[in-house]
Tab-separated table of C-alpha atoms in Angstrom:
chain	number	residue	atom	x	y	z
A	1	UNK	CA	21.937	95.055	1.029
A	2	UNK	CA	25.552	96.296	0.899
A	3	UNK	CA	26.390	99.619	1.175
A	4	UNK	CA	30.184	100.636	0.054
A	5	UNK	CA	29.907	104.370	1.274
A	6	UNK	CA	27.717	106.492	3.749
A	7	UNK	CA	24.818	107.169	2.137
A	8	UNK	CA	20.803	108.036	2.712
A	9	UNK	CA	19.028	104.956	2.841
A	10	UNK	CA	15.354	104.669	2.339
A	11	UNK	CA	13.612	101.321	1.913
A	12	UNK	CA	9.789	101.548	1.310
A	13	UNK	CA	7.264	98.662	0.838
A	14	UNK	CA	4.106	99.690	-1.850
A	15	UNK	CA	1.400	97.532	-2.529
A	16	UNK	CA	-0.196	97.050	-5.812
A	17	UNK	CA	-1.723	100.406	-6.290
A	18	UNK	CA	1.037	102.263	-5.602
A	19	UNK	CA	-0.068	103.340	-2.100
A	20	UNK	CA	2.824	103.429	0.614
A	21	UNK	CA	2.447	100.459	2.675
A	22	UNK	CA	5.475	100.614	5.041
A	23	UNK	CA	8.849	102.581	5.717
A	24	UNK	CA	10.951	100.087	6.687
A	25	UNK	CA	14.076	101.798	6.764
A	26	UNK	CA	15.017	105.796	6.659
A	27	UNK	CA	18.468	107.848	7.004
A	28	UNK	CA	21.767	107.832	7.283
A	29	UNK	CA	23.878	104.675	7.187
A	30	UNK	CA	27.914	104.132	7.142
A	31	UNK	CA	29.440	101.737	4.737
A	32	UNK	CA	28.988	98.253	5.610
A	33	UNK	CA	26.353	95.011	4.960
A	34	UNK	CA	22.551	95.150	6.663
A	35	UNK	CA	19.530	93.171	6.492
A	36	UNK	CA	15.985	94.549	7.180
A	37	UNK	CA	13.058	93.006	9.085
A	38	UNK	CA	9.613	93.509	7.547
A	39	UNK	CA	6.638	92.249	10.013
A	40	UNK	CA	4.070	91.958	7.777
A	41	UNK	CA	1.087	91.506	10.599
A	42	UNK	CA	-1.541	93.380	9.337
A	43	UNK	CA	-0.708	93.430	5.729
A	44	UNK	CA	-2.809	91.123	3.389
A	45	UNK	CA	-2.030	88.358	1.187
A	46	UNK	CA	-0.437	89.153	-2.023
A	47	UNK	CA	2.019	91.033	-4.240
A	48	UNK	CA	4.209	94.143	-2.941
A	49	UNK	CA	6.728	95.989	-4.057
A	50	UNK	CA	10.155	97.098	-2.176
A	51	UNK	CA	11.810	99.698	-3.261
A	52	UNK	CA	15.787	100.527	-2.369
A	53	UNK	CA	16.679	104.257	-2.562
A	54	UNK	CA	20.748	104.335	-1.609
A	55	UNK	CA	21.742	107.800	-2.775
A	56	UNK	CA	20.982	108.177	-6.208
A	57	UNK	CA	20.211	104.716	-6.825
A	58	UNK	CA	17.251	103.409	-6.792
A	59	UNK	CA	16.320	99.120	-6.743
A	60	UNK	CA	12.403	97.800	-7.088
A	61	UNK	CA	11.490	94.503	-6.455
A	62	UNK	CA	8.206	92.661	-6.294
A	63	UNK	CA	7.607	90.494	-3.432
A	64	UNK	CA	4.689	88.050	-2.962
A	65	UNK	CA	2.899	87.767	0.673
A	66	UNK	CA	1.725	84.433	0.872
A	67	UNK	CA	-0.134	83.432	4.561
């Protein structure tokens, strides 16, 4: 993801109940371009959801865990 300004970044992973599965990624960042591990050992097979919070904009995608 890109960020063009310093902002609070949260990026959460949720599986398909809704239940918080993983923080991958919380506080302040400066302007610039990142990219975010996720080490799924541990987590089972199947869809997720990631959600981007970058200020007041929020970004939810679905991934799918496949082992």
């Amino acid at each position: 993801f890109e960020l063009p300004e310093r902002t609070g970044v949260k990026i959460t992973v949720f599986d398909l109940l809704g239940r918080e599965a993983a923080v991958l990624a919380d506080g302040v960042m400066p302007p610039g371009r990142y990219t975010v591990p996720f080490d799924a050992r541990g987590f089972a097979s199947g869809p997720y959801f990631v959600r981007l919070q970058a200020g007041t904009r929020i970004v939810t995608r679905q991934m799918l865990l496949v082992r």
